[in-house]
Amino acid sequence: NAGVTQTPKFQVLKTGQSMTLQCAQDMNHNSMYWYRQDPGMGLRLIYYSASEGTTDKGEVPNGYNVSRLNKREFSLRLESAAPSQTSVYFCASTEGLFGDTGELFFGEGSRLTVL
Amino acid sequence: AQSVTQLGSHVSVSEGALVLLRCNYSSSVPPYLFWYVQYPNQGLQLLLKYTTGATLVKGINGFEAEFKKSETSFHLTKPSAHMSDAAEYFCAVSDRNTGFQKLVFGTGTRLLVSP
């Protein structure tokens, strides 16, 4: 089982460029999430999708857009990258609500540098 | 808003010593609480969780945590540290205010284990 797969693993952008981070899960999970991880700040939620066809903002949504393409895939787009978006991005999924199972399954991360 | 506070960004112990990583939550209603571990260059994985029932929760790799409502705490412990325990540990919370749809993470504690 592949679990949660993120692409690309590494990316360097120039300020103002755009890019999309792809995420796919093969566990038939309903809910998917995008987090960013920065030193000393832990993981902060960018956007999430509680079920196919829905998306909601998390703690730090500015500068990002998301698409829940189907049940398996949840992409994160940076329309005009800024140096403040240099971070490690994690996609995660879970079967239902955290009151049910409580376990998030994470991808290996995508390290993005914006120059 | 729900949150968790992890005291100490770094904790150093000797191999064989007690591990104690602290986590306090802020919620008027007891939330669901989780500990996740992150090994270098990997995503996070679930160590243990508290939802309802027994307040002492046992997880993988010999870790356990106790939910103390009176202290709003959920500290993580292990009686005897092993070199392989060196990693970053995150406390996380989910509550009914968000319909248990989201996990909010603390800032993390890096555990260093010396021989």
XYZ file of N, CA and C in Angstrom:
690
model
N 0.820 -1.207 0.000
C 0.000 0.000 0.000
C 0.854 1.257 0.000
N 0.561 2.189 -0.937
C 1.364 3.401 -1.011
C 0.973 4.379 0.081
N -0.300 4.407 0.519
C -0.725 5.353 1.543
C -1.008 6.711 0.942
N -0.282 7.732 1.415
C -0.433 9.100 0.918
C 0.817 9.462 0.123
N 0.623 9.836 -1.120
C 1.733 10.148 -2.008
C 1.697 11.607 -2.400
N 2.814 12.292 -2.200
C 2.920 13.705 -2.559
C 3.963 13.894 -3.648
N 3.664 14.791 -4.575
C 4.644 15.179 -5.587
C 4.564 16.682 -5.821
N 5.696 17.345 -6.101
C 7.052 16.795 -6.044
C 7.562 16.743 -4.616
N 8.684 16.114 -4.376
C 9.303 16.071 -3.047
C 10.131 17.322 -2.780
N 10.679 17.886 -3.809
C 11.480 19.102 -3.686
C 11.129 20.042 -4.841
N 11.119 21.345 -4.555
C 10.856 22.334 -5.592
C 11.470 23.662 -5.194
N 12.107 24.310 -6.153
C 12.622 25.659 -5.955
C 11.895 26.574 -6.934
N 11.346 27.642 -6.404
C 10.606 28.610 -7.222
C 11.221 29.997 -7.069
N 10.961 30.829 -8.045
C 11.275 32.244 -7.904
C 10.020 32.982 -7.457
N 10.202 34.069 -6.758
C 9.065 34.882 -6.313
C 8.167 35.212 -7.497
N 6.857 34.996 -7.304
C 5.885 35.286 -8.341
C 5.503 34.104 -9.203
N 6.302 33.038 -9.181
C 5.950 31.859 -9.957
C 4.814 31.103 -9.294
N 4.145 30.282 -10.072
C 3.056 29.479 -9.539
C 3.424 28.002 -9.626
N 2.787 27.213 -8.784
C 2.981 25.771 -8.840
C 1.860 25.064 -8.079
N 1.716 23.797 -8.373
C 0.721 22.971 -7.709
C 1.380 21.775 -7.063
N 1.069 21.550 -5.797
C 1.490 20.341 -5.097
C 0.366 19.318 -5.218
N 0.748 18.115 -5.616
C -0.238 17.067 -5.807
C -0.227 16.099 -4.633
N -1.395 15.596 -4.298
C -1.521 14.609 -3.221
C -2.565 13.580 -3.608
N -2.248 12.312 -3.394
C -3.196 11.245 -3.659
C -3.105 10.203 -2.543
N -4.271 9.683 -2.158
C -4.293 8.630 -1.139
C -5.074 7.431 -1.688
N -4.621 6.253 -1.296
C -5.242 5.035 -1.818
C -5.945 4.244 -0.715
N -6.351 4.927 0.357
C -6.972 4.271 1.498
C -8.482 4.506 1.549
N -9.041 5.108 0.517
C -10.470 5.395 0.439
C -10.938 6.302 1.582
N -10.057 7.219 1.998
C -10.399 8.130 3.080
C -11.285 9.256 2.592
N -12.176 9.711 3.489
C -13.060 10.816 3.132
C -12.384 12.173 3.261
N -11.578 12.350 4.306
C -11.051 13.669 4.646
C -9.580 13.792 4.279
N -9.232 14.964 3.734
C -7.841 15.222 3.364
C -7.438 16.617 3.808
N -6.141 16.806 4.046
C -5.631 18.012 4.682
C -4.309 18.430 4.048
N -4.075 19.738 4.067
C -2.764 20.280 3.758
C -2.263 21.080 4.957
N -1.059 20.714 5.422
C -0.386 21.426 6.501
C 0.932 21.975 5.971
N 1.405 23.025 6.617
C 2.773 23.459 6.414
C 3.514 23.369 7.746
N 4.794 23.019 7.659
C 5.618 22.876 8.847
C 6.788 23.832 8.774
N 6.919 24.679 9.773
C 8.001 25.650 9.860
C 8.677 25.515 11.214
N 9.986 25.715 11.279
C 10.718 25.557 12.546
C 10.113 26.397 13.667
N 9.886 25.761 14.806
C 9.367 26.461 15.969
C 7.883 26.760 15.930
N 7.220 26.379 14.827
C 5.787 26.696 14.704
C 4.933 25.447 14.554
N 5.538 24.308 14.543
C 4.764 23.081 14.431
C 4.107 22.956 13.074
N 2.992 22.273 13.031
C 2.225 22.135 11.796
C 1.015 23.039 11.865
N 0.799 23.785 10.815
C -0.353 24.673 10.739
C -1.218 24.271 9.547
N -2.512 24.215 9.789
C -3.452 23.762 8.771
C -3.705 24.861 7.748
N -3.555 24.519 6.473
C -3.773 25.492 5.404
C -5.220 25.389 4.912
N -5.576 24.224 4.413
C -6.918 23.925 3.944
C -7.212 22.472 4.258
N -8.511 22.168 4.313
C -8.891 20.780 4.444
C -10.162 20.510 3.653
N -10.391 19.233 3.432
C -11.578 18.785 2.711
C -12.187 17.635 3.500
N -13.292 17.910 4.160
C -13.902 16.897 5.024
C -14.528 15.764 4.208
N -14.899 16.069 2.988
C -15.449 15.033 2.110
C -15.314 15.508 0.675
N -15.469 14.577 -0.245
C -15.378 14.929 -1.653
C -16.389 16.024 -1.981
N -15.912 17.068 -2.651
C -16.796 18.159 -3.043
C -16.824 19.324 -2.078
N -16.146 19.205 -0.936
C -16.105 20.309 0.022
C -14.670 20.665 0.364
N -14.412 21.953 0.559
C -13.120 22.409 1.055
C -13.355 23.551 2.042
N -12.464 23.667 3.014
C -12.598 24.725 4.009
C -11.232 25.262 4.371
N -11.225 26.527 4.786
C -9.971 27.159 5.174
C -9.533 26.670 6.537
N -8.236 26.597 6.686
C -7.661 26.300 7.977
C -7.120 27.550 8.630
N -6.009 27.409 9.305
C -5.432 28.516 10.072
C -4.702 29.529 9.201
N -4.038 29.059 8.125
C -3.194 29.942 7.309
C -3.482 29.778 5.817
N -4.673 30.137 5.332
C -5.043 29.883 3.942
C -4.567 30.922 2.926
N -4.138 32.094 3.407
C -3.821 33.181 2.470
C -2.668 32.813 1.550
N -2.877 33.041 0.257
C -1.854 32.757 -0.738
C -1.944 31.364 -1.336
N -2.943 30.601 -0.912
C -3.113 29.222 -1.379
C -4.532 28.985 -1.895
N -4.653 28.039 -2.803
C -5.951 27.523 -3.223
C -5.865 26.004 -3.276
N -7.005 25.367 -3.149
C -7.031 23.903 -3.173
C -8.125 23.409 -4.099
N -7.939 22.159 -4.517
C -8.965 21.488 -5.322
C -9.076 20.053 -4.847
N -10.286 19.644 -4.518
C -10.508 18.216 -4.231
C -11.015 17.616 -5.537
N -10.094 17.066 -6.274
C -10.371 16.629 -7.642
C -11.325 15.439 -7.658
N -11.166 14.567 -6.723
C -12.023 13.388 -6.552
C -11.738 12.862 -5.151
N -12.233 11.714 -4.825
C -12.040 11.234 -3.458
C -10.568 10.983 -3.153
N -9.784 10.617 -4.137
C -8.386 10.251 -3.921
C -7.443 11.451 -3.875
N -7.757 12.516 -4.604
C -6.760 13.548 -4.861
C -7.155 14.919 -4.300
N -6.146 15.589 -3.740
C -6.360 16.904 -3.127
C -5.115 17.725 -3.433
N -5.239 18.743 -4.269
C -4.071 19.507 -4.685
C -4.044 20.875 -4.022
N -2.827 21.387 -3.862
C -2.593 22.703 -3.249
C -1.870 23.574 -4.257
N -2.410 24.748 -4.542
C -1.823 25.633 -5.543
C -1.344 26.940 -4.923
N -0.147 27.319 -5.322
C 0.394 28.630 -4.985
C 0.332 29.452 -6.262
N -0.473 30.477 -6.289
C -0.678 31.266 -7.518
C 0.497 32.204 -7.795
N 1.024 32.814 -6.749
C 2.149 33.741 -6.891
C 3.033 33.571 -5.666
N 4.034 32.711 -5.808
C 4.823 32.309 -4.652
C 5.587 33.487 -4.040
N 5.680 33.453 -2.704
C 6.422 34.459 -1.946
C 7.430 33.758 -1.055
N 8.526 34.420 -0.712
C 9.532 33.795 0.168
C 8.938 33.281 1.479
N 7.876 33.921 1.972
C 7.236 33.481 3.225
C 6.567 32.107 3.080
N 6.440 31.645 1.857
C 5.843 30.325 1.632
C 6.895 29.215 1.544
N 8.140 29.575 1.773
C 9.181 28.560 1.916
C 8.866 27.717 3.141
N 8.725 26.415 2.945
C 8.256 25.564 4.031
C 8.302 24.111 3.576
N 7.962 23.230 4.504
C 7.713 21.834 4.149
C 6.207 21.619 4.227
N 5.648 21.103 3.162
C 4.203 20.925 3.062
C 3.857 19.443 3.208
N 2.880 19.165 4.049
C 2.431 17.800 4.259
C 0.963 17.663 3.894
N 0.688 16.627 3.142
C -0.679 16.217 2.879
C -1.011 15.074 3.831
N -2.246 15.006 4.268
C -2.653 13.940 5.178
C -4.102 13.565 4.898
N -4.466 12.379 5.336
C -5.852 11.940 5.149
C -6.299 11.142 6.359
N -7.611 11.079 6.529
C -8.185 10.273 7.595
C -9.524 9.730 7.146
N -9.935 8.636 7.788
C -11.129 7.932 7.334
C -12.389 8.752 7.562
N -12.488 9.367 8.733
C -13.713 10.102 9.049
C -13.388 11.287 9.913
N -14.205 11.520 10.891
C -13.966 12.616 11.813
C -13.021 12.144 12.924
N -12.385 13.079 13.601
C -11.409 12.697 14.611
C -12.061 12.124 15.854
N -13.358 12.275 15.973
C -14.053 11.613 17.058
C -14.227 10.129 16.794
N -14.044 9.731 15.546
C -14.224 8.324 15.197
C -12.918 7.541 15.286
N -11.907 8.004 14.566
C -10.684 7.212 14.476
C -9.473 7.968 15.002
N -9.399 9.227 14.756
C -8.327 10.053 15.301
C -6.986 9.925 14.641
N -6.846 9.129 13.613
C -5.519 8.941 13.059
C -5.398 9.607 11.700
N -4.454 10.518 11.606
C -4.087 11.137 10.349
C -2.953 10.338 9.740
N -3.048 10.088 8.451
C -1.978 9.418 7.733
C -1.298 10.467 6.867
N 0.023 10.596 7.034
C 0.761 11.664 6.377
C 1.559 11.151 5.184
N 1.729 12.041 4.208
C 2.703 11.818 3.168
C 4.090 12.156 3.696
N 5.096 12.012 2.828
C 6.472 12.232 3.262
C 6.886 13.698 3.191
N 6.049 14.545 2.663
C 6.332 15.968 2.637
C 6.891 16.453 1.315
N 6.660 17.731 1.058
C 7.207 18.407 -0.120
C 7.936 19.645 0.364
N 9.250 19.674 0.079
C 10.062 20.796 0.558
C 10.118 21.852 -0.524
N 9.552 23.030 -0.215
C 9.468 24.121 -1.183
C 10.327 25.289 -0.736
N 11.149 25.779 -1.656
C 11.963 26.968 -1.405
C 11.573 28.032 -2.426
N 11.271 29.229 -1.920
C 10.929 30.343 -2.803
C 12.021 31.413 -2.672
N 12.681 31.692 -3.777
C 13.808 32.638 -3.762
C 13.348 34.050 -4.076
N -10.292 29.689 20.496
C -9.970 28.563 19.621
C -9.177 27.527 20.406
N -9.380 26.297 20.020
C -8.646 25.227 20.686
C -7.155 25.360 20.410
N -6.352 24.961 21.391
C -4.915 24.986 21.188
C -4.251 24.044 22.179
N -3.009 23.713 21.870
C -2.184 22.938 22.791
C -0.856 23.648 22.937
N -0.299 23.585 24.138
C 0.995 24.184 24.439
C 1.953 23.086 24.856
N 3.068 23.012 24.165
C 4.104 22.050 24.517
C 5.240 22.819 25.177
N 5.551 22.469 26.414
C 6.595 23.147 27.151
C 7.943 22.535 26.810
N 8.842 23.375 26.326
C 10.170 22.898 25.974
C 10.263 22.494 24.526
N 11.034 23.256 23.749
C 11.213 22.904 22.350
C 12.204 21.750 22.187
N 13.071 21.576 23.188
C 14.034 20.484 23.179
C 14.083 19.854 24.570
N 14.146 18.533 24.593
C 14.333 17.786 25.836
C 15.470 16.796 25.603
N 16.444 16.802 26.513
C 17.582 15.887 26.413
C 17.553 14.898 27.553
N 17.731 13.621 27.237
C 17.792 12.570 28.251
C 18.917 11.612 27.888
N 19.338 10.852 28.863
C 20.304 9.784 28.621
C 19.559 8.492 28.322
N 20.190 7.635 27.579
C 19.589 6.337 27.282
C 19.283 5.617 28.592
N 18.057 5.095 28.714
C 17.652 4.410 29.929
C 16.925 5.300 30.925
N 16.970 6.608 30.729
C 16.309 7.546 31.640
C 14.842 7.714 31.276
N 14.094 8.270 32.232
C 12.681 8.559 32.019
C 12.513 9.672 30.987
N 11.539 9.487 30.102
C 11.165 10.524 29.149
C 9.857 11.152 29.616
N 9.827 12.490 29.686
C 8.611 13.218 30.025
C 8.489 14.408 29.082
N 7.471 14.396 28.246
C 7.202 15.500 27.329
C 5.845 16.076 27.702
N 5.807 17.398 27.884
C 4.628 18.038 28.456
C 3.711 18.642 27.395
N 2.407 18.513 27.654
C 1.392 19.076 26.762
C 0.211 19.541 27.608
N -0.192 20.779 27.417
C -1.395 21.308 28.053
C -2.344 21.813 26.977
N -3.629 21.629 27.200
C -4.612 22.043 26.205
C -5.488 23.157 26.771
N -6.106 23.889 25.888
C -7.047 24.930 26.298
C -8.386 24.628 25.660
N -9.306 24.160 26.455
C -10.656 23.878 25.977
C -11.562 23.779 27.188
N -12.720 24.368 27.097
C -13.644 24.316 28.223
C -14.287 22.943 28.356
N -14.351 22.235 27.256
C -14.889 20.868 27.239
C -13.735 19.936 26.908
N -13.568 18.857 27.661
C -12.449 17.948 27.392
C -12.415 17.522 25.931
N -11.319 17.792 25.251
C -11.223 17.460 23.836
C -10.688 16.056 23.638
N -10.489 15.689 22.397
C -9.755 14.481 22.088
C -8.300 14.874 21.868
N -7.385 14.098 22.394
C -5.974 14.459 22.419
C -5.119 13.370 21.798
N -4.036 13.804 21.156
C -3.200 12.876 20.407
C -1.729 13.234 20.581
N -0.885 12.246 20.480
C 0.550 12.451 20.337
C 0.993 11.787 19.032
N 1.758 12.579 18.264
C 2.346 12.083 17.030
C 3.862 12.195 17.123
N 4.570 11.339 16.376
C 6.025 11.375 16.337
C 6.476 11.568 14.889
N 7.544 12.340 14.740
C 8.113 12.567 13.410
C 9.598 12.238 13.433
N 9.991 11.241 12.670
C 11.399 10.904 12.501
C 11.961 11.747 11.359
N 13.262 11.951 11.321
C 13.864 12.832 10.317
C 13.421 12.517 8.894
N 13.041 13.570 8.194
C 12.663 13.494 6.776
C 11.472 12.575 6.515
N 10.600 12.475 7.500
C 9.399 11.670 7.327
C 8.165 12.468 7.729
N 7.007 11.929 7.374
C 5.763 12.503 7.866
C 5.524 12.075 9.306
N 4.425 12.554 9.881
C 4.113 12.215 11.262
C 3.365 10.891 11.327
N 3.511 10.206 12.453
C 2.742 8.986 12.666
C 2.177 8.979 14.082
N 1.012 8.387 14.247
C 0.310 8.403 15.517
C 1.010 7.530 16.553
N 1.230 8.096 17.741
C 1.766 7.343 18.878
C 0.641 6.800 19.742
N -0.284 7.674 20.092
C -1.404 7.287 20.938
C -2.468 8.379 20.906
N -3.658 8.032 21.443
C -4.746 9.001 21.450
C -5.642 8.779 22.659
N -6.256 9.854 23.114
C -7.277 9.794 24.143
C -8.571 10.335 23.552
N -9.632 9.531 23.617
C -10.940 10.029 23.186
C -11.902 9.971 24.364
N -12.238 8.809 24.831
C -13.078 8.670 26.018
C -12.590 7.449 26.792
N -13.111 7.284 28.014
C -12.790 6.083 28.774
C -11.553 6.254 29.626
N -10.722 5.230 29.667
C -9.548 5.205 30.533
C -8.641 6.386 30.256
N -8.235 7.059 31.320
C -7.442 8.275 31.162
C -5.967 7.990 30.940
N -5.519 6.786 31.263
C -4.136 6.392 30.976
C -4.143 5.620 29.665
N -3.447 6.168 28.700
C -3.483 5.597 27.358
C -2.100 5.058 26.997
N -2.064 3.847 26.502
C -0.792 3.246 26.083
C -0.681 3.296 24.566
N 0.526 3.587 24.092
C 0.735 3.679 22.663
C 1.832 2.736 22.195
N 2.354 3.044 21.024
C 3.389 2.193 20.465
C 4.747 2.533 21.073
N 5.683 1.614 20.932
C 7.078 1.820 21.358
C 7.226 2.115 22.844
N 6.277 1.656 23.681
C 6.402 1.796 25.120
C 5.985 3.133 25.686
N 5.452 4.024 24.855
C 4.995 5.322 25.333
C 3.591 5.231 25.925
N 3.321 6.117 26.877
C 1.985 6.252 27.417
C 1.734 7.707 27.803
N 0.469 8.062 27.943
C 0.098 9.426 28.319
C -1.129 9.362 29.207
N -1.243 10.308 30.111
C -2.363 10.346 31.028
C -3.135 11.647 30.848
N -4.434 11.532 30.609
C -5.311 12.685 30.501
C -5.715 13.114 31.904
N -5.380 14.361 32.255
C -5.745 14.900 33.562
C -6.591 16.145 33.342
N -7.876 15.989 33.541
C -8.807 17.093 33.295
C -8.547 18.248 34.239
N -8.243 17.964 35.492
C -8.060 19.018 36.489
C -6.847 19.880 36.170
N -5.882 19.306 35.469
C -4.659 20.029 35.118
C -4.635 20.425 33.637
N -5.666 20.110 32.913
C -5.743 20.298 31.449
C -4.444 19.864 30.785
N -4.007 18.655 31.146
C -2.727 18.168 30.635
C -2.853 16.800 29.991
N -1.877 16.487 29.158
C -1.798 15.189 28.484
C -0.323 14.922 28.220
N 0.438 14.715 29.292
C 1.886 14.540 29.173
C 2.241 13.144 28.675
N 3.283 13.079 27.884
C 3.757 11.824 27.302
C 4.947 11.305 28.100
N 4.954 10.030 28.441
C 6.056 9.455 29.211
C 6.491 8.120 28.637
N 7.743 7.781 28.953
C 8.293 6.460 28.665
C 9.297 6.166 29.756
N 9.214 5.010 30.400
C 10.063 4.741 31.561
C 11.556 4.733 31.248
N 11.918 4.262 30.052
C 13.329 4.085 29.740
C 13.580 4.459 28.288
N 14.323 5.535 28.085
C 14.572 6.026 26.729
C 15.525 5.112 25.963
N 15.270 5.025 24.674
C 16.133 4.277 23.772
C 16.641 5.237 22.716
N 17.809 4.949 22.175
C 18.386 5.831 21.153
C 17.415 6.052 19.996
N 16.650 5.020 19.677
C 15.714 5.110 18.546
C 14.531 6.032 18.821
N 14.388 6.501 20.077
C 13.292 7.422 20.408
C 13.595 8.860 20.004
N 14.819 9.131 19.611
C 15.198 10.482 19.197
C 14.373 10.891 17.971
N 13.569 11.928 18.144
C 12.631 12.353 17.102
C 11.957 13.629 17.597
N 11.031 14.149 16.799
C 10.228 15.282 17.240
C 8.822 14.784 17.557
N 8.279 15.268 18.666
C 6.990 14.799 19.142
C 6.005 15.962 19.171
N 4.801 15.696 18.668
C 3.775 16.719 18.578
C 2.522 16.282 19.319
N 2.028 17.171 20.147
C 0.739 17.002 20.778
C -0.307 17.653 19.874
N -1.507 17.079 19.820
C -2.549 17.636 18.949
C -3.902 17.486 19.623
N -4.846 18.344 19.229
C -6.165 18.363 19.847
C -7.247 18.498 18.783
N -8.385 17.880 19.077
C -9.568 18.038 18.233
C -10.774 18.122 19.165
N -11.727 18.970 18.866
C -12.889 19.036 19.755
C -14.184 19.258 18.978
N -15.266 19.186 19.733
C -16.582 19.211 19.106
C -16.916 20.591 18.551
N -16.173 21.625 18.936
C -16.416 22.949 18.373
C -16.174 22.972 16.862
N -15.309 22.105 16.413
C -15.026 22.010 14.978
C -15.657 20.763 14.387
N -16.534 20.147 15.147
C -17.145 18.904 14.676
C -16.132 17.799 14.502
N -15.052 17.894 15.245
C -13.969 16.903 15.171
C -13.425 16.767 13.759
N -13.481 17.845 12.994
C -13.012 17.770 11.615
C -11.545 18.128 11.460
N -10.971 18.746 12.490
C -9.610 19.233 12.345
C -8.748 18.802 13.530
N -7.467 18.661 13.269
C -6.464 18.492 14.308
C -5.631 19.762 14.366
N -5.439 20.281 15.562
C -4.555 21.425 15.774
C -3.330 20.928 16.525
N -2.164 21.213 15.985
C -0.918 20.702 16.544
C -0.210 21.733 17.404
N 0.519 21.239 18.391
C 1.433 22.085 19.131
C 2.693 22.342 18.326
N 3.606 23.090 18.929
C 4.814 23.501 18.204
C 5.902 22.438 18.181
N 5.700 21.365 18.940
C 6.632 20.248 18.866
C 7.726 20.308 19.923
N 8.197 19.129 20.331
C 9.334 18.989 21.235
C 10.293 17.986 20.628
N 11.524 18.427 20.453
C 12.539 17.524 19.909
C 13.209 16.782 21.059
N 13.147 15.468 21.010
C 13.760 14.617 22.031
C 15.139 14.186 21.569
N 16.137 14.501 22.379
C 17.516 14.107 22.114
C 17.903 13.037 23.132
N 18.454 11.929 22.673
C 18.844 10.829 23.549
C 20.336 10.601 23.412
N 21.035 10.698 24.515
C 22.491 10.517 24.492
C 22.871 9.166 25.100
N 23.978 8.609 24.629
C 24.387 7.269 25.111
C 24.781 7.297 26.588
